[in-house]
Amino acid sequence: DQQVKQNSPSLSVQEGRISILNCDYTNSMFDYFLWYKKYPAEGPTFLISISSIKDKNEDGRFTVFLNKSAKHLSLHIVPSQPGDSAVYFCAASGSGAGSYQLTFGKGTKLSVIP
Amino acid sequence: GAGVSQTPSNKVTEKGKYVELRCDPISGHTALYWYRQSLGQGPEFLIYFQGTGAADDSGLPNDRFFAVRPEGSVSTLKIQRTERGDSAVYLCASSQGTSMEQFFGPGTRLTVL
């Protein structure tokens, strides 16, 4: 039972355009969400996060949007650069017991074409 | 060191053998986590340490898996009687206190033949 779902295994975007990566979750106890980027043979690198009390968080070219009613979040990268090519994981954690555990989606492989 | 380090980077072993995987967290981080990532999947939680004690080991798949953190810094994940299904990348992460932002090491790729 996948509690965090990334339904697009891959995405190709032209350099300079916007990349939109989507993530859905089913557990209503999740209240903190993170995006990680992973290059081959490296561990995941923290990118950006959002608390459930917000609906948007921005950091440079990266913006995360959260729609709690739809249990959906998205990561926008604009403008996309070739160096952004990587696997992006959406992760979630809850409050209370087990809140330190991150539950990950399967990832979306982003390819930015020069 | 600047980041989380893990050794070895690769480990090949035979079915039935015992293996130890080491994690060196970021200096000063009190929380340490182990995750396992199988091919085509996201990382899955195994165990969480706050200081020296395992605060939650609910993600360990069975009693062949065990982890320690005797001095509250370096941690070792131990797998007894390895099986082919144990083949995966084992990731370690650490965080400052109860911060949600976990910093990951490069992982150890375990292959059980």
Short mmCIF file of N, CA and C in Angstrom, two decimals, chain B:
data_model
loop_
_atom_site.label_atom_id
_atom_site.label_comp_id
_atom_site.label_asym_id
_atom_site.label_seq_id
_atom_site.Cartn_x
_atom_site.Cartn_y
_atom_site.Cartn_z
N GLY B 1 33.80 14.97 9.36
CA GLY B 1 33.58 15.19 7.93
C GLY B 1 32.40 16.11 7.69
N ALA B 2 32.27 16.55 6.46
CA ALA B 2 31.23 17.50 6.13
C ALA B 2 29.87 16.84 6.04
N GLY B 3 29.83 15.60 5.58
CA GLY B 3 28.55 14.95 5.37
C GLY B 3 28.51 13.59 6.02
N VAL B 4 27.43 12.86 5.76
CA VAL B 4 27.29 11.50 6.25
C VAL B 4 28.16 10.58 5.38
N SER B 5 28.95 9.76 6.02
CA SER B 5 29.75 8.82 5.24
C SER B 5 29.34 7.39 5.58
N GLN B 6 29.46 6.52 4.58
CA GLN B 6 29.09 5.11 4.75
C GLN B 6 30.17 4.24 4.14
N THR B 7 30.47 3.17 4.86
CA THR B 7 31.45 2.21 4.35
C THR B 7 30.95 0.79 4.57
N PRO B 8 31.26 -0.15 3.67
CA PRO B 8 31.89 0.11 2.37
C PRO B 8 30.89 0.70 1.40
N SER B 9 31.34 1.15 0.25
CA SER B 9 30.41 1.67 -0.74
C SER B 9 29.71 0.53 -1.47
N ASN B 10 30.43 -0.58 -1.59
CA ASN B 10 29.89 -1.78 -2.21
C ASN B 10 30.28 -2.99 -1.39
N LYS B 11 29.34 -3.93 -1.28
CA LYS B 11 29.64 -5.16 -0.56
C LYS B 11 28.98 -6.31 -1.30
N VAL B 12 29.80 -7.27 -1.71
CA VAL B 12 29.27 -8.47 -2.33
C VAL B 12 29.52 -9.63 -1.38
N THR B 13 28.50 -10.40 -1.11
CA THR B 13 28.64 -11.51 -0.18
C THR B 13 27.84 -12.71 -0.71
N GLU B 14 28.05 -13.82 -0.08
CA GLU B 14 27.33 -15.03 -0.46
C GLU B 14 26.16 -15.26 0.48
N LYS B 15 25.17 -15.88 -0.03
CA LYS B 15 23.98 -16.23 0.76
C LYS B 15 24.42 -16.96 2.02
N GLY B 16 23.84 -16.54 3.15
CA GLY B 16 24.14 -17.19 4.42
C GLY B 16 25.24 -16.50 5.22
N LYS B 17 25.97 -15.58 4.61
CA LYS B 17 27.05 -14.90 5.33
C LYS B 17 26.52 -13.74 6.17
N TYR B 18 27.42 -13.25 7.04
CA TYR B 18 27.12 -12.13 7.92
C TYR B 18 27.80 -10.88 7.37
N VAL B 19 27.08 -9.74 7.41
CA VAL B 19 27.69 -8.49 6.94
C VAL B 19 27.44 -7.37 7.95
N GLU B 20 28.36 -6.42 7.95
CA GLU B 20 28.22 -5.20 8.76
C GLU B 20 28.39 -3.99 7.86
N LEU B 21 27.49 -3.06 7.99
CA LEU B 21 27.53 -1.82 7.23
C LEU B 21 27.67 -0.67 8.23
N ARG B 22 28.58 0.25 7.89
CA ARG B 22 28.91 1.31 8.85
C ARG B 22 28.41 2.66 8.38
N CYS B 23 27.97 3.48 9.34
CA CYS B 23 27.53 4.83 9.04
C CYS B 23 28.17 5.81 10.01
N ASP B 24 28.73 6.88 9.46
CA ASP B 24 29.32 7.95 10.26
C ASP B 24 28.49 9.21 10.02
N PRO B 25 27.68 9.64 10.99
CA PRO B 25 26.77 10.76 10.73
C PRO B 25 27.49 12.10 10.75
N ILE B 26 26.76 13.14 10.43
CA ILE B 26 27.29 14.50 10.53
C ILE B 26 27.55 14.79 12.01
N SER B 27 28.71 15.38 12.27
CA SER B 27 29.11 15.67 13.64
C SER B 27 28.06 16.52 14.34
N GLY B 28 27.66 16.07 15.53
CA GLY B 28 26.69 16.83 16.32
C GLY B 28 25.25 16.43 16.08
N HIS B 29 25.00 15.65 15.04
CA HIS B 29 23.63 15.19 14.80
C HIS B 29 23.29 14.07 15.77
N THR B 30 22.21 14.25 16.51
CA THR B 30 21.85 13.26 17.53
C THR B 30 20.98 12.15 16.97
N ALA B 31 20.27 12.44 15.89
CA ALA B 31 19.36 11.45 15.32
C ALA B 31 20.03 10.76 14.13
N LEU B 32 19.83 9.45 14.04
CA LEU B 32 20.41 8.67 12.95
C LEU B 32 19.38 7.66 12.47
N TYR B 33 19.31 7.50 11.17
CA TYR B 33 18.30 6.65 10.55
C TYR B 33 18.97 5.70 9.57
N TRP B 34 18.38 4.53 9.42
CA TRP B 34 18.75 3.61 8.35
C TRP B 34 17.53 3.39 7.46
N TYR B 35 17.77 3.42 6.16
CA TYR B 35 16.74 3.12 5.17
C TYR B 35 17.31 2.09 4.21
N ARG B 36 16.41 1.42 3.50
CA ARG B 36 16.82 0.45 2.48
C ARG B 36 16.10 0.83 1.19
N GLN B 37 16.86 0.87 0.09
CA GLN B 37 16.26 1.19 -1.20
C GLN B 37 16.48 0.04 -2.16
N SER B 38 15.39 -0.59 -2.54
CA SER B 38 15.44 -1.65 -3.54
C SER B 38 15.28 -1.03 -4.92
N LEU B 39 15.64 -1.79 -5.93
CA LEU B 39 15.62 -1.29 -7.31
C LEU B 39 14.23 -0.81 -7.70
N GLY B 40 14.16 0.43 -8.20
CA GLY B 40 12.88 0.97 -8.67
C GLY B 40 11.95 1.47 -7.57
N GLN B 41 12.45 1.46 -6.34
CA GLN B 41 11.64 1.90 -5.21
C GLN B 41 12.26 3.10 -4.53
N GLY B 42 11.48 3.78 -3.71
CA GLY B 42 12.04 4.82 -2.87
C GLY B 42 12.63 4.20 -1.61
N PRO B 43 13.42 4.96 -0.87
CA PRO B 43 13.96 4.44 0.39
C PRO B 43 12.85 4.05 1.35
N GLU B 44 13.07 2.95 2.08
CA GLU B 44 12.11 2.49 3.09
C GLU B 44 12.77 2.49 4.46
N PHE B 45 12.07 3.03 5.43
CA PHE B 45 12.59 3.18 6.79
C PHE B 45 12.88 1.83 7.43
N LEU B 46 14.03 1.75 8.11
CA LEU B 46 14.38 0.54 8.85
C LEU B 46 14.39 0.80 10.36
N ILE B 47 15.20 1.79 10.79
CA ILE B 47 15.41 1.99 12.22
C ILE B 47 15.85 3.42 12.48
N TYR B 48 15.54 3.90 13.67
CA TYR B 48 15.84 5.28 14.07
C TYR B 48 16.50 5.27 15.44
N PHE B 49 17.60 5.99 15.56
CA PHE B 49 18.29 6.18 16.83
C PHE B 49 18.20 7.64 17.26
N GLN B 50 17.94 7.84 18.53
CA GLN B 50 18.09 9.16 19.13
C GLN B 50 19.15 8.95 20.20
N GLY B 51 20.34 9.47 19.95
CA GLY B 51 21.45 9.17 20.85
C GLY B 51 21.90 7.73 20.67
N THR B 52 22.08 7.02 21.76
CA THR B 52 22.58 5.66 21.69
C THR B 52 21.48 4.62 21.54
N GLY B 53 20.26 4.99 21.86
CA GLY B 53 19.19 4.00 21.88
C GLY B 53 18.39 3.96 20.59
N ALA B 54 17.94 2.75 20.24
CA ALA B 54 17.06 2.60 19.08
C ALA B 54 15.65 3.00 19.51
N ALA B 55 15.23 4.19 19.09
CA ALA B 55 13.92 4.68 19.49
C ALA B 55 12.80 3.97 18.74
N ASP B 56 13.10 3.48 17.54
CA ASP B 56 12.08 2.80 16.74
C ASP B 56 12.77 1.87 15.76
N ASP B 57 12.55 0.57 15.93
CA ASP B 57 13.13 -0.40 15.00
C ASP B 57 12.04 -1.14 14.25
N SER B 58 10.88 -0.51 14.13
CA SER B 58 9.72 -1.17 13.54
C SER B 58 9.89 -1.48 12.06
N GLY B 59 10.84 -0.85 11.40
CA GLY B 59 11.03 -1.08 9.98
C GLY B 59 11.97 -2.24 9.66
N LEU B 60 12.65 -2.77 10.66
CA LEU B 60 13.54 -3.91 10.41
C LEU B 60 12.70 -5.09 9.94
N PRO B 61 13.06 -5.72 8.82
CA PRO B 61 12.19 -6.75 8.23
C PRO B 61 12.07 -8.03 9.05
N ASN B 62 13.09 -8.40 9.78
CA ASN B 62 13.04 -9.61 10.60
C ASN B 62 14.23 -9.60 11.56
N ASP B 63 14.33 -10.65 12.36
CA ASP B 63 15.37 -10.64 13.41
C ASP B 63 16.77 -10.93 12.90
N ARG B 64 16.93 -11.08 11.60
CA ARG B 64 18.29 -11.19 11.05
C ARG B 64 18.97 -9.83 11.00
N PHE B 65 18.17 -8.78 11.10
CA PHE B 65 18.69 -7.42 11.01
C PHE B 65 18.80 -6.83 12.41
N PHE B 66 19.93 -6.16 12.65
CA PHE B 66 20.15 -5.53 13.95
C PHE B 66 21.06 -4.33 13.75
N ALA B 67 20.86 -3.29 14.52
CA ALA B 67 21.73 -2.11 14.40
C ALA B 67 22.09 -1.61 15.78
N VAL B 68 23.29 -1.03 15.87
CA VAL B 68 23.77 -0.48 17.13
C VAL B 68 24.36 0.89 16.90
N ARG B 69 24.42 1.65 17.99
CA ARG B 69 25.04 2.98 17.97
C ARG B 69 25.59 3.22 19.38
N PRO B 70 26.61 2.49 19.76
CA PRO B 70 27.04 2.41 21.16
C PRO B 70 27.46 3.72 21.80
N GLU B 71 28.02 4.64 21.03
CA GLU B 71 28.49 5.89 21.62
C GLU B 71 27.72 7.10 21.12
N GLY B 72 26.62 6.85 20.48
CA GLY B 72 25.78 7.95 20.02
C GLY B 72 26.28 8.66 18.79
N SER B 73 27.25 8.04 18.10
CA SER B 73 27.74 8.66 16.87
C SER B 73 27.68 7.64 15.73
N VAL B 74 28.76 6.90 15.53
CA VAL B 74 28.81 5.89 14.47
C VAL B 74 27.78 4.79 14.74
N SER B 75 27.17 4.32 13.65
CA SER B 75 26.21 3.21 13.77
C SER B 75 26.62 2.09 12.83
N THR B 76 26.30 0.87 13.23
CA THR B 76 26.57 -0.30 12.40
C THR B 76 25.26 -1.08 12.22
N LEU B 77 24.95 -1.36 10.98
CA LEU B 77 23.80 -2.22 10.65
C LEU B 77 24.36 -3.62 10.39
N LYS B 78 23.80 -4.59 11.07
CA LYS B 78 24.31 -5.95 10.99
C LYS B 78 23.22 -6.85 10.40
N ILE B 79 23.61 -7.65 9.44
CA ILE B 79 22.67 -8.58 8.82
C ILE B 79 23.24 -9.98 8.92
N GLN B 80 22.51 -10.86 9.57
CA GLN B 80 22.94 -12.26 9.72
C GLN B 80 22.30 -13.12 8.63
N ARG B 81 22.98 -14.20 8.28
CA ARG B 81 22.42 -15.21 7.36
C ARG B 81 21.77 -14.52 6.16
N THR B 82 22.58 -13.73 5.46
CA THR B 82 22.05 -12.94 4.35
C THR B 82 21.32 -13.80 3.32
N GLU B 83 20.30 -13.18 2.74
CA GLU B 83 19.51 -13.83 1.69
C GLU B 83 19.56 -12.95 0.44
N ARG B 84 19.27 -13.55 -0.71
CA ARG B 84 19.36 -12.80 -1.96
C ARG B 84 18.42 -11.59 -1.94
N GLY B 85 17.30 -11.72 -1.27
CA GLY B 85 16.34 -10.63 -1.16
C GLY B 85 16.83 -9.44 -0.34
N ASP B 86 17.96 -9.62 0.35
CA ASP B 86 18.53 -8.51 1.12
C ASP B 86 19.32 -7.56 0.21
N SER B 87 19.54 -7.95 -1.03
CA SER B 87 20.29 -7.11 -1.96
C SER B 87 19.55 -5.79 -2.17
N ALA B 88 20.24 -4.70 -1.92
CA ALA B 88 19.64 -3.36 -2.00
C ALA B 88 20.73 -2.34 -1.69
N VAL B 89 20.36 -1.07 -1.80
CA VAL B 89 21.24 -0.01 -1.31
C VAL B 89 20.77 0.37 0.09
N TYR B 90 21.68 0.33 1.03
CA TYR B 90 21.36 0.67 2.42
C TYR B 90 21.84 2.09 2.67
N LEU B 91 20.88 2.95 2.99
CA LEU B 91 21.16 4.38 3.18
C LEU B 91 21.11 4.74 4.65
N CYS B 92 22.03 5.57 5.05
CA CYS B 92 22.03 6.11 6.40
C CYS B 92 21.77 7.61 6.31
N ALA B 93 21.06 8.15 7.26
CA ALA B 93 20.80 9.59 7.31
C ALA B 93 20.95 10.07 8.74
N SER B 94 21.22 11.35 8.89
CA SER B 94 21.25 11.92 10.23
C SER B 94 20.55 13.28 10.21
N SER B 95 20.14 13.71 11.39
CA SER B 95 19.48 15.01 11.48
C SER B 95 19.81 15.63 12.83
N GLN B 96 19.62 16.95 12.88
CA GLN B 96 19.87 17.70 14.11
C GLN B 96 18.65 17.59 15.00
N GLY B 97 18.77 16.98 16.13
CA GLY B 97 17.65 16.85 17.06
C GLY B 97 16.45 16.22 16.40
N THR B 98 15.33 16.90 16.46
CA THR B 98 14.09 16.37 15.88
C THR B 98 13.76 17.06 14.56
N SER B 99 14.77 17.67 13.93
CA SER B 99 14.54 18.31 12.64
C SER B 99 14.04 17.30 11.62
N MET B 100 13.11 17.70 10.80
CA MET B 100 12.57 16.81 9.77
C MET B 100 13.54 16.61 8.62
N GLU B 101 14.48 17.53 8.45
CA GLU B 101 15.38 17.46 7.32
C GLU B 101 16.50 16.47 7.61
N GLN B 102 16.45 15.36 6.92
CA GLN B 102 17.44 14.31 7.11
C GLN B 102 18.47 14.39 5.99
N PHE B 103 19.73 14.23 6.38
CA PHE B 103 20.82 14.31 5.43
C PHE B 103 21.36 12.90 5.20
N PHE B 104 21.39 12.51 3.94
CA PHE B 104 21.71 11.14 3.60
C PHE B 104 23.17 10.95 3.20
N GLY B 105 23.68 9.77 3.50
CA GLY B 105 24.98 9.37 3.00
C GLY B 105 24.83 8.77 1.60
N PRO B 106 25.95 8.36 0.98
CA PRO B 106 25.91 7.84 -0.39
C PRO B 106 25.36 6.42 -0.49
N GLY B 107 25.26 5.75 0.65
CA GLY B 107 24.71 4.40 0.64
C GLY B 107 25.77 3.32 0.48
N THR B 108 25.40 2.12 0.90
CA THR B 108 26.19 0.91 0.65
C THR B 108 25.35 -0.01 -0.22
N ARG B 109 25.91 -0.36 -1.37
CA ARG B 109 25.19 -1.30 -2.24
C ARG B 109 25.57 -2.71 -1.84
N LEU B 110 24.59 -3.44 -1.32
CA LEU B 110 24.81 -4.82 -0.89
C LEU B 110 24.27 -5.77 -1.96
N THR B 111 25.11 -6.68 -2.37
CA THR B 111 24.70 -7.72 -3.32
C THR B 111 24.94 -9.07 -2.68
N VAL B 112 23.87 -9.85 -2.59
CA VAL B 112 23.97 -11.19 -2.02
C VAL B 112 23.82 -12.20 -3.15
N LEU B 113 24.89 -12.96 -3.37
CA LEU B 113 24.89 -13.92 -4.49
C LEU B 113 24.30 -15.26 -4.09
#
